[in-house]
């Protein structure tokens, strides 16, 4: 399933990738509950992402190599962030984890 440049699982609940690795901003739909394994890997132009309260998990390597991602706000609903989720995010200055 595709929505606004995102590749979603068949049920629309997991982001599994993007159609454009040069995307700069993403707003996840409220149907998403999980940011999948390496979903935004090597999206080197990604600067910001809006994560809705429906998201409960962020898988490993989800944002690996997102060199321009500067900050990210994790909603209260997220109960699991797997290892290396932000590996290689060299510009990341802050992560707001409630």
Short mmCIF file of C-alpha atoms in Angstrom, two decimals, residues 6-8 13-18 26 28-29 32-41 46 49-52 54-64 72-75 78 80-82 85-86:
data_model
loop_
_atom_site.label_atom_id
_atom_site.label_comp_id
_atom_site.label_asym_id
_atom_site.label_seq_id
_atom_site.Cartn_x
_atom_site.Cartn_y
_atom_site.Cartn_z
CA UNK A 6 5.21 6.05 2.14
CA UNK A 7 5.21 2.30 1.65
CA UNK A 8 2.85 0.75 4.19
CA UNK A 13 -0.33 -0.16 10.22
CA UNK A 14 3.43 -0.35 9.58
CA UNK A 15 5.68 1.97 7.60
CA UNK A 16 7.96 -0.36 5.66
CA UNK A 17 9.72 2.17 3.42
CA UNK A 18 9.47 5.28 1.29
CA UNK A 26 6.93 13.14 6.55
CA UNK A 28 2.59 9.68 9.29
CA UNK A 29 -1.11 8.83 9.00
CA UNK A 32 0.24 3.72 11.56
CA UNK A 33 1.14 1.88 14.76
CA UNK A 34 4.74 0.92 13.94
CA UNK A 35 7.74 2.37 12.13
CA UNK A 36 9.23 -0.74 10.60
CA UNK A 37 12.70 -2.19 10.32
CA UNK A 38 14.89 0.26 8.35
CA UNK A 39 11.77 2.10 7.12
CA UNK A 40 13.56 5.43 6.55
CA UNK A 41 17.07 4.01 6.15
CA UNK A 46 14.81 13.78 5.81
CA UNK A 49 8.80 13.72 10.82
CA UNK A 50 5.44 14.02 12.54
CA UNK A 51 4.67 10.85 14.49
CA UNK A 52 1.02 10.44 15.58
CA UNK A 54 -1.15 5.87 17.28
CA UNK A 55 2.51 4.76 16.95
CA UNK A 56 3.64 2.34 19.66
CA UNK A 57 6.94 1.03 18.31
CA UNK A 58 10.02 2.10 16.36
CA UNK A 59 12.03 -0.81 14.97
CA UNK A 60 15.80 -1.05 14.70
CA UNK A 61 17.54 1.00 12.01
CA UNK A 62 14.26 2.86 11.40
CA UNK A 63 16.08 6.14 10.74
CA UNK A 64 19.58 4.79 9.99
CA UNK A 72 12.44 14.19 16.77
CA UNK A 73 9.52 14.15 19.19
CA UNK A 74 8.47 10.70 20.31
CA UNK A 75 4.81 10.59 21.46
CA UNK A 78 5.61 4.73 21.96
CA UNK A 80 9.37 0.35 22.31
CA UNK A 81 12.38 1.83 20.51
CA UNK A 82 14.73 -0.87 19.26
CA UNK A 85 16.95 3.14 15.52
CA UNK A 86 18.83 6.42 15.01
#
